[in-house]
PDB file of C-alpha atoms and ligand atoms in Angstrom:
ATOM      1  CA  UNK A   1      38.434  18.364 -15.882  1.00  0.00           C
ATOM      2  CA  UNK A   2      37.964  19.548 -12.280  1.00  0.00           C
ATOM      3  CA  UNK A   3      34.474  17.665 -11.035  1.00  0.00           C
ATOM      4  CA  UNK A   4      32.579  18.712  -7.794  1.00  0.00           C
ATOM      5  CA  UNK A   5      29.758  17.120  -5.182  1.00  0.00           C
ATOM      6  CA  UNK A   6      27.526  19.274  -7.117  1.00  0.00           C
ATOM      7  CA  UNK A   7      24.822  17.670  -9.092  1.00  0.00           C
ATOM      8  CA  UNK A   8      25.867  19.902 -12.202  1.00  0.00           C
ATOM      9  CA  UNK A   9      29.505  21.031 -13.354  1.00  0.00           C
ATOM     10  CA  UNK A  10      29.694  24.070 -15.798  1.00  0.00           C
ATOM     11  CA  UNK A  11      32.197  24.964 -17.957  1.00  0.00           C
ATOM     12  CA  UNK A  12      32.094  28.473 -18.754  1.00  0.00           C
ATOM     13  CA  UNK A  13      33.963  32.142 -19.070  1.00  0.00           C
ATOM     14  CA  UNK A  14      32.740  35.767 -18.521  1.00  0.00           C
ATOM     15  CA  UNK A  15      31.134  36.275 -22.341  1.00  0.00           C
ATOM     16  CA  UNK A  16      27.233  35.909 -23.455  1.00  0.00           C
ATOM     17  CA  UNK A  17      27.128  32.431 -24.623  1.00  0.00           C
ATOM     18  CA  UNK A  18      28.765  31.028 -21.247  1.00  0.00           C
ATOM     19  CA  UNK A  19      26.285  33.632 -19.128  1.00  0.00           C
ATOM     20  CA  UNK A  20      23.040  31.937 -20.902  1.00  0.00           C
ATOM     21  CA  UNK A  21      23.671  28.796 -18.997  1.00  0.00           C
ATOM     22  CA  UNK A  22      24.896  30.386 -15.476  1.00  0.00           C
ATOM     23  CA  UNK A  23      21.328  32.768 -15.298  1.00  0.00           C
ATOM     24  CA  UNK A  24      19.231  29.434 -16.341  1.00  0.00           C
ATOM     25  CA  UNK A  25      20.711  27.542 -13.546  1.00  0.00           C
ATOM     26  CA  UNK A  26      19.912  29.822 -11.340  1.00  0.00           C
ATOM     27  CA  UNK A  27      16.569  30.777 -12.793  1.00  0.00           C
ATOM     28  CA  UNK A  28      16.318  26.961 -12.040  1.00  0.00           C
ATOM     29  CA  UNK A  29      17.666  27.047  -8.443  1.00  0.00           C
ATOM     30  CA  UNK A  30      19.800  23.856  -9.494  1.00  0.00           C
ATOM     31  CA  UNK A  31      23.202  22.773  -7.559  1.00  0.00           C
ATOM     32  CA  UNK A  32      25.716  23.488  -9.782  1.00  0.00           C
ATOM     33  CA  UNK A  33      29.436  24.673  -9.634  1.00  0.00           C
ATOM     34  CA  UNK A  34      31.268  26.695 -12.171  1.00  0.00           C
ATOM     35  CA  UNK A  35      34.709  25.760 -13.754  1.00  0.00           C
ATOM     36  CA  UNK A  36      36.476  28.939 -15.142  1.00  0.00           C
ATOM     37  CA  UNK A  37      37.402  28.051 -18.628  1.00  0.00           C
ATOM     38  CA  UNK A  38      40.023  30.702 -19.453  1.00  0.00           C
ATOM     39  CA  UNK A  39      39.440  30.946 -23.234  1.00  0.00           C
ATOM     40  CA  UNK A  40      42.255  33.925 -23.795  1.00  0.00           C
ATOM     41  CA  UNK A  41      44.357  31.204 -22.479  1.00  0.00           C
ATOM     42  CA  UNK A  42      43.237  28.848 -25.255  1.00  0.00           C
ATOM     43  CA  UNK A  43      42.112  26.470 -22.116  1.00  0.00           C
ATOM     44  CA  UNK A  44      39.296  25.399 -24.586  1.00  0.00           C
ATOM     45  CA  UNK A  45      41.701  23.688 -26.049  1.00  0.00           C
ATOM     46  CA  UNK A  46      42.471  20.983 -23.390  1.00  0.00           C
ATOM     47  CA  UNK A  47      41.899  17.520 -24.644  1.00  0.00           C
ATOM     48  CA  UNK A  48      40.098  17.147 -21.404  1.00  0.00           C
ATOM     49  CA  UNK A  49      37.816  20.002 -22.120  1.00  0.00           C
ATOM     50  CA  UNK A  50      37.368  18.444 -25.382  1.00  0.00           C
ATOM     51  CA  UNK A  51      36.008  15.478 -24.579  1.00  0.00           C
ATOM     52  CA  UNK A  52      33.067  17.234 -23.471  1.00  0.00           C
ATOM     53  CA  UNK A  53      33.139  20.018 -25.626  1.00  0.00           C
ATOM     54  CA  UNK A  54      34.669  19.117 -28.614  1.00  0.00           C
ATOM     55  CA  UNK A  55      33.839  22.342 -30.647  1.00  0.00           C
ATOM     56  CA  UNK A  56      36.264  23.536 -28.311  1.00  0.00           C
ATOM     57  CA  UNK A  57      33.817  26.669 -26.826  1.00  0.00           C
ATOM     58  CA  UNK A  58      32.391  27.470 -23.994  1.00  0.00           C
ATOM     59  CA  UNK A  59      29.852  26.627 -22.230  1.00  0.00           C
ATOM     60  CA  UNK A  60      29.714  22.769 -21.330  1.00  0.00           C
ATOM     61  CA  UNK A  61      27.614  20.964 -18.866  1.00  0.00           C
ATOM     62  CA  UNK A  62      27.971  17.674 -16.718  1.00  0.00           C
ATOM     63  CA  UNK A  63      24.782  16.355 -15.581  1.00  0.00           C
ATOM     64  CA  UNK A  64      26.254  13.712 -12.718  1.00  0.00           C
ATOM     65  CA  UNK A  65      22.236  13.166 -11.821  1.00  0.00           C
ATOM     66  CA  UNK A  66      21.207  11.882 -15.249  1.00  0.00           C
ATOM     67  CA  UNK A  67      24.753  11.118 -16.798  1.00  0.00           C
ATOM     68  CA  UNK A  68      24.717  13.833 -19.687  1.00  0.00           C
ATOM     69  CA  UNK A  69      27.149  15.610 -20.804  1.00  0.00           C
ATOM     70  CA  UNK A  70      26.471  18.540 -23.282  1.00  0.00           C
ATOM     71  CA  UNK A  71      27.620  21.487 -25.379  1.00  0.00           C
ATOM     72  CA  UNK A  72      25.995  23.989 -27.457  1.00  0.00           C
ATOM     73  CA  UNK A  73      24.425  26.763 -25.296  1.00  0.00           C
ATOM     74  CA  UNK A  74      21.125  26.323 -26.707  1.00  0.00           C
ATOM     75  CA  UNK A  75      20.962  22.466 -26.567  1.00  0.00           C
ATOM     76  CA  UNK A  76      21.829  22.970 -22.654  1.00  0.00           C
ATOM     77  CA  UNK A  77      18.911  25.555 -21.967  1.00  0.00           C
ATOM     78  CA  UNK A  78      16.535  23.105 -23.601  1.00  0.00           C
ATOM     79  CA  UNK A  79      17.761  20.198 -21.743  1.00  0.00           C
ATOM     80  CA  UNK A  80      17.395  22.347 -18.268  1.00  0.00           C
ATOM     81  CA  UNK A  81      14.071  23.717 -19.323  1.00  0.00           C
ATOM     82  CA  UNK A  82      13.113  19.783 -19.864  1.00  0.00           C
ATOM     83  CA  UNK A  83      14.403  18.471 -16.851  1.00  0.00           C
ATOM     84  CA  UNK A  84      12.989  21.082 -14.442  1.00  0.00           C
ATOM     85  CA  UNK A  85       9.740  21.780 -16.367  1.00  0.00           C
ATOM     86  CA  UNK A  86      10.537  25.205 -16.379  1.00  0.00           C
ATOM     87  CA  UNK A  87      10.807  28.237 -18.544  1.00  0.00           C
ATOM     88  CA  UNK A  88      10.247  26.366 -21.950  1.00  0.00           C
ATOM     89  CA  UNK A  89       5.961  25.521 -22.118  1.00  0.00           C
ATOM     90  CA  UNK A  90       5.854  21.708 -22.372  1.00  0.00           C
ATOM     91  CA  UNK A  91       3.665  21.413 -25.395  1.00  0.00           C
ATOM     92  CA  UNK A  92       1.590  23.511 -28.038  1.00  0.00           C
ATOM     93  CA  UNK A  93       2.151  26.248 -29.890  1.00  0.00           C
ATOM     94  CA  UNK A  94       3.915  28.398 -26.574  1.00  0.00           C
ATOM     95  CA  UNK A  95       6.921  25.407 -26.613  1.00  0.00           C
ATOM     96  CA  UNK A  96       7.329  26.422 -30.720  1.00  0.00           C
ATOM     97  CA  UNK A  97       7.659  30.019 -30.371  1.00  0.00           C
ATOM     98  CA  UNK A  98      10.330  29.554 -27.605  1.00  0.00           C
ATOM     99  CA  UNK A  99      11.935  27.314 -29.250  1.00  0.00           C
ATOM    100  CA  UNK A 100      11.338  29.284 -32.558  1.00  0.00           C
ATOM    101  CA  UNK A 101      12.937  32.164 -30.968  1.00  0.00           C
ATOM    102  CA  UNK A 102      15.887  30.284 -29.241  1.00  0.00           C
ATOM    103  CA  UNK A 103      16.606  29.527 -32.470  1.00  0.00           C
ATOM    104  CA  UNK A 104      17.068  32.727 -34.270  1.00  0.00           C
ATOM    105  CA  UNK A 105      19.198  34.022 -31.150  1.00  0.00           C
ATOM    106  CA  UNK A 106      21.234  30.853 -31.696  1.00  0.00           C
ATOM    107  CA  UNK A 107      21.568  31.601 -35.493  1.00  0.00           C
ATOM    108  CA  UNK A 108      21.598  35.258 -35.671  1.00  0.00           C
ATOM    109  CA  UNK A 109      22.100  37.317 -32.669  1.00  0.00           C
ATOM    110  CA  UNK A 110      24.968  35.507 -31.435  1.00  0.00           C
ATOM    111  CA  UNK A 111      26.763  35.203 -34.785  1.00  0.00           C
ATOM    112  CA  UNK A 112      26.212  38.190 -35.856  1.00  0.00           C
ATOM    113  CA  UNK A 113      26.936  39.988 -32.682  1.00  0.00           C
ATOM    114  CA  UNK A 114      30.081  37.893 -32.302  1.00  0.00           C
ATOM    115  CA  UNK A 115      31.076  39.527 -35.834  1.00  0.00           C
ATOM    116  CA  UNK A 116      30.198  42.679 -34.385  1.00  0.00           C
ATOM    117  CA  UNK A 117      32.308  42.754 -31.706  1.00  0.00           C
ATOM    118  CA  UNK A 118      35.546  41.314 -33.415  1.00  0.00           C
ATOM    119  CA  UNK A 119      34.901  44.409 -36.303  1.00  0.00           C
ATOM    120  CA  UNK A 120      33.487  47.129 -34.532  1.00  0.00           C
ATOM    121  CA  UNK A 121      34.456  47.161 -31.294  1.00  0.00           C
ATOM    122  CA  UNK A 122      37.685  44.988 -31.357  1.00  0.00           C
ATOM    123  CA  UNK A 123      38.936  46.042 -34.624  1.00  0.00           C
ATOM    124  CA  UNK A 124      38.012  49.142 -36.101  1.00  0.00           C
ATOM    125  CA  UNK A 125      38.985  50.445 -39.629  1.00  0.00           C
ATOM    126  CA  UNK A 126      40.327  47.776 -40.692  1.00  0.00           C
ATOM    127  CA  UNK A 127      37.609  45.787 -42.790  1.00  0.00           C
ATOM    128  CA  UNK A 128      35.235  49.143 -43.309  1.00  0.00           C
ATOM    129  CA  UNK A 129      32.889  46.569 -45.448  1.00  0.00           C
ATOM    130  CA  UNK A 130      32.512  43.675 -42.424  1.00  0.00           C
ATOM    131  CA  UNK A 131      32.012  46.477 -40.241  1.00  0.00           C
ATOM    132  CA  UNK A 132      29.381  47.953 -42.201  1.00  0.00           C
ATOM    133  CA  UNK A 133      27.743  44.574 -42.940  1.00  0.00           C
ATOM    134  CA  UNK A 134      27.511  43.475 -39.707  1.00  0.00           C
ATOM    135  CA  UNK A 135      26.846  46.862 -38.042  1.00  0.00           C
ATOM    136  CA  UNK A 136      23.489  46.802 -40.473  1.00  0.00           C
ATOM    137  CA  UNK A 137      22.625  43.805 -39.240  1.00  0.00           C
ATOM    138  CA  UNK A 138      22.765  44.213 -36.230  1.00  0.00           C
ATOM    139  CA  UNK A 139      20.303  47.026 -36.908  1.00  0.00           C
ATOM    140  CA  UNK A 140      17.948  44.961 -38.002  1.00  0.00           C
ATOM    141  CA  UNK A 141      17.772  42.064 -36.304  1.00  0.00           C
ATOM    142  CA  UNK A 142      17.470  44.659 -32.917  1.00  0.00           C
ATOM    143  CA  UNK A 143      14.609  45.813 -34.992  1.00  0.00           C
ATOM    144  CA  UNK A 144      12.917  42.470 -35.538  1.00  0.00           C
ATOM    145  CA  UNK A 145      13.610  42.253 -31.677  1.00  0.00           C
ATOM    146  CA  UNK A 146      12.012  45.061 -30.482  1.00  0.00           C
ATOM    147  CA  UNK A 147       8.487  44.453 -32.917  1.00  0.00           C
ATOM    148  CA  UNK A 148       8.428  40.686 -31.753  1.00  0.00           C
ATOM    149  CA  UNK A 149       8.642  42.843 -28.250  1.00  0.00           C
ATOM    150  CA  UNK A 150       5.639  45.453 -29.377  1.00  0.00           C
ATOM    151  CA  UNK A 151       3.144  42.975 -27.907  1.00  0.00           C
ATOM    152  CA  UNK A 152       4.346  40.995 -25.522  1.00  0.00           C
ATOM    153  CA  UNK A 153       6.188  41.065 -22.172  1.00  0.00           C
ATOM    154  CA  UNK A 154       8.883  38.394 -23.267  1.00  0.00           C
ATOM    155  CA  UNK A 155       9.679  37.027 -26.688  1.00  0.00           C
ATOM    156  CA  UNK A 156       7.920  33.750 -26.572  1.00  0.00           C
ATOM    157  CA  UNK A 157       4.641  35.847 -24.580  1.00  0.00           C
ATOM    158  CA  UNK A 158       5.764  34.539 -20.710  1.00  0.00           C
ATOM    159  CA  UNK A 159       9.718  34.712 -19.492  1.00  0.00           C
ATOM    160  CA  UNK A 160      12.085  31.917 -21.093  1.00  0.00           C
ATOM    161  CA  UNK A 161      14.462  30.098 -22.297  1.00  0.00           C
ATOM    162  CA  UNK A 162      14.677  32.329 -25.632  1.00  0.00           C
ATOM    163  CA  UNK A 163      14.810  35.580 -23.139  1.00  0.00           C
ATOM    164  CA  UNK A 164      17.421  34.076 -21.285  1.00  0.00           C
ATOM    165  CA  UNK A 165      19.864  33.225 -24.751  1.00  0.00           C
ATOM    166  CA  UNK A 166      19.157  36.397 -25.820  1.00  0.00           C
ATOM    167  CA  UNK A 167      19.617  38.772 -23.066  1.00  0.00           C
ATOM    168  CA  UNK A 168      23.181  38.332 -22.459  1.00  0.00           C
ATOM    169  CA  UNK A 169      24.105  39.432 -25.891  1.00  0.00           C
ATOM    170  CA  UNK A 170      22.272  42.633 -25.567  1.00  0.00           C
ATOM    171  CA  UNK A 171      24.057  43.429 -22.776  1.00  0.00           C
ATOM    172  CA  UNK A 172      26.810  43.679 -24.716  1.00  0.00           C
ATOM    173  CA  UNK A 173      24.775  46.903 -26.825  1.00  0.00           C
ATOM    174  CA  UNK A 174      28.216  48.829 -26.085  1.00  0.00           C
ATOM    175  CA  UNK A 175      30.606  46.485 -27.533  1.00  0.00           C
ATOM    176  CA  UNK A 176      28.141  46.967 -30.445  1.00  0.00           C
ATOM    177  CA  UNK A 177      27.779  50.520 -30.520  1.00  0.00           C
ATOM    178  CA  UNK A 178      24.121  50.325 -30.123  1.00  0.00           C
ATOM    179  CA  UNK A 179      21.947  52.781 -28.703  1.00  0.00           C
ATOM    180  CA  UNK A 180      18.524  50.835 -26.646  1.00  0.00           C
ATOM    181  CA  UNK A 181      16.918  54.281 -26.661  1.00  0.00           C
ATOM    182  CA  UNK A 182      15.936  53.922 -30.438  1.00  0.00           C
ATOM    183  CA  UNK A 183      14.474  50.316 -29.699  1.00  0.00           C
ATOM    184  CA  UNK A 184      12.115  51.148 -26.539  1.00  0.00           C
ATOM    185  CA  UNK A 185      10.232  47.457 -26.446  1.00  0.00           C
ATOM    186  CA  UNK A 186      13.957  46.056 -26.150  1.00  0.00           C
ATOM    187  CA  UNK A 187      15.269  48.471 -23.469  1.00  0.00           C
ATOM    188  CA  UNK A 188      11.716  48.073 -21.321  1.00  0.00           C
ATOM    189  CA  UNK A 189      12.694  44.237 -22.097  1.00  0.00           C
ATOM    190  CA  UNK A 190      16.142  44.415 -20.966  1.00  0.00           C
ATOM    191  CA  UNK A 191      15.335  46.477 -17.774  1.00  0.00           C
ATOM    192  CA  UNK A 192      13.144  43.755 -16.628  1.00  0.00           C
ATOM    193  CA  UNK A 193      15.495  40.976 -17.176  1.00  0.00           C
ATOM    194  CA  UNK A 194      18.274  42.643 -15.902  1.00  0.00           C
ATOM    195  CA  UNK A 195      16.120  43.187 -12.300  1.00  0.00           C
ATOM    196  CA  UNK A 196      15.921  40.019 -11.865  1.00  0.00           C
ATOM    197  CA  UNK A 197      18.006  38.575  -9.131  1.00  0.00           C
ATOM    198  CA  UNK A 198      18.885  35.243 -10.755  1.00  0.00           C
ATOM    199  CA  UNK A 199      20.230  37.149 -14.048  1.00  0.00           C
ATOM    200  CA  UNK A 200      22.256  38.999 -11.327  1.00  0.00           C
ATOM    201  CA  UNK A 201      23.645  36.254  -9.885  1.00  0.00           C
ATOM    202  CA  UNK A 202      24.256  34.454 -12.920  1.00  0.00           C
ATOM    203  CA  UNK A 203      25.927  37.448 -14.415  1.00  0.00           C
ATOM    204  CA  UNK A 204      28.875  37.644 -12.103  1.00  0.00           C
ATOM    205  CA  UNK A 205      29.326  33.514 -13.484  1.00  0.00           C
ATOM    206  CA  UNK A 206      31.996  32.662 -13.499  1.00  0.00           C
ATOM    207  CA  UNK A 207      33.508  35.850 -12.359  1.00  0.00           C
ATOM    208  CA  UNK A 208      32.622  39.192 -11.352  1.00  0.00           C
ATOM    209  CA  UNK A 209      33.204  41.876 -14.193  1.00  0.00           C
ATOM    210  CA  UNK A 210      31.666  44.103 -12.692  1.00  0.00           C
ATOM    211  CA  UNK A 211      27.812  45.680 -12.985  1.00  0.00           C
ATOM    212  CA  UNK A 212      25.379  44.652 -15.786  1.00  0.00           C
ATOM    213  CA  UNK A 213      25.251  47.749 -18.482  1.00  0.00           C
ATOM    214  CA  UNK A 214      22.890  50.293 -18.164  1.00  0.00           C
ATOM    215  CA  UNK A 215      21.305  52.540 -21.112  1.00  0.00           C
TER     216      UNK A 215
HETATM  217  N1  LIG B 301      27.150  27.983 -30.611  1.00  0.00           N
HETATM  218  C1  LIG B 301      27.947  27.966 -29.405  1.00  0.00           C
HETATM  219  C2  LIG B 301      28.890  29.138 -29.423  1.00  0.00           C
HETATM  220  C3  LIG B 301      29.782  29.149 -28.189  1.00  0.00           C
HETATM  221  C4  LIG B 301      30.891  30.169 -28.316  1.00  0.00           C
HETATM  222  O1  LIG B 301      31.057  30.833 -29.363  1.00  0.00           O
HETATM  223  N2  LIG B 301      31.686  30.280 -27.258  1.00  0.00           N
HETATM  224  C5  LIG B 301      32.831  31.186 -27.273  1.00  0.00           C
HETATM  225  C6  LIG B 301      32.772  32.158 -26.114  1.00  0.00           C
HETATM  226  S1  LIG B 301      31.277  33.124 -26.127  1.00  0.00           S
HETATM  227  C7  LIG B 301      34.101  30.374 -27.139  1.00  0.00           C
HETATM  228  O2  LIG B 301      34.161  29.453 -26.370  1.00  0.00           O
HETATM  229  N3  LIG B 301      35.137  30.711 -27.914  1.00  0.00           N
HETATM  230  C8  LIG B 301      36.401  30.051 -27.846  1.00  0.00           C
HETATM  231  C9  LIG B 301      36.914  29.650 -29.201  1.00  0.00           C
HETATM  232  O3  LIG B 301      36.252  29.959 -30.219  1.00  0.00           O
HETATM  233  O4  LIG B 301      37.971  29.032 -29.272  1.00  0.00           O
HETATM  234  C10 LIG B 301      27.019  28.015 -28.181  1.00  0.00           C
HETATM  235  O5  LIG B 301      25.987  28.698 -28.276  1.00  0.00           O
HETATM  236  O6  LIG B 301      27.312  27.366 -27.163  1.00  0.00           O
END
């Protein structure tokens, strides 16, 4: 795989999961350079790419500083929330709830999204009943989203790691044929993030696809 003089190679592609890791480093402000892995080219497939990825998906980091190596988007964040001291509370019951909530992004809004998007927006009418399956929840779990978001700024209480897994797959709310206007805590939520100018920058990681979606 192509290395750099940075302190940090990513591996990543224009899609939520690889976006989660390009706005944390530079919430982070940590030297990094980003590898294009082209995954409609199956380059996820490269035995080099598996040898630090071997779930063949995007993203991947190198860690040249500590010697790590590391897939799974949500083991990364937690690794670069450790290692800076940053956006993840070291201790108490604020480090459980963003890790609590990392977790249900990591096992239900990305999976289920990611069904969304291959039924709904990638291949409509032709499984009406995975469609409607994962178009309901959907629903819901952008309605467990915007009550966690009733009483707090950010889903763990202060900006994190948990915000940052999640945003990038609510920016997709087109590809789902979502609507933020009937979930106001999530689109006051997703207004912030998206103002920020390291979710900007990370955004256009590893390419530029143009501007973040607006409600
Ligand atoms: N659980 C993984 C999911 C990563 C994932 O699904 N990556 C997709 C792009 S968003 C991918 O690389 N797909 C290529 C493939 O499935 O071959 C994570 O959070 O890192």
């Amino acid at each position: 795989m192509p290395e750099s003089p940075s302190m940090i190679d990513l591996y990543t592609w224009t899609t939520p999961n690889g976006r989660k890791v390009s706005i944390m480093l530079e919430e982070v402000g940590l030297d990094y350079t980003a590898h294009p892995v082209d995954i409609r080219k199956d380059e996820q497939f490269a035995p080099q790419f598996l040898e630090i990825s071997p779930n063949n998906k995007i993203p991947a980091i190198v860690d040249h500083d500590d010697d790590v190596s590391l897939m799974e988007s949500g083991a990364i964040l937690i690794y670069l929330a450790e290692k800076t001291g940053r956006l993840m509370a070291v201790n108490g019951k604020a480090r459980l709830e963003t890790i609590e909530w990392l977790m249900w992004q990591m096992g239900g809004i990305g999976p289920m999204l990611g069904q969304v998007h291959h039924f709904v927006k990638f291949n409509p009418g032709r499984a009406p009943y995975a469609e409607e399956r994962f178009r309901n929840e959907a629903h819901r779990l952008y309605g467990v989203l915007d009550k966690c978001l009733a009483d707090r700024e950010y889903m763990a209480g202060d900006y994190s790691i948990a915000d940052i897994a999640t945003w990038p797959w609510i920016s997709r709310f087109d590809y789902q044929a979502m609507d933020l206007n009937e979930y106001p805590n999530v689109k006051r939520w997703y207004l912030a993030i998206a103002a920020r100018p390291a979710v900007q920058r990370g955004y256009r990681v590893p390419s530029d696809t143009g501007p973040i979606p607006m409600p």
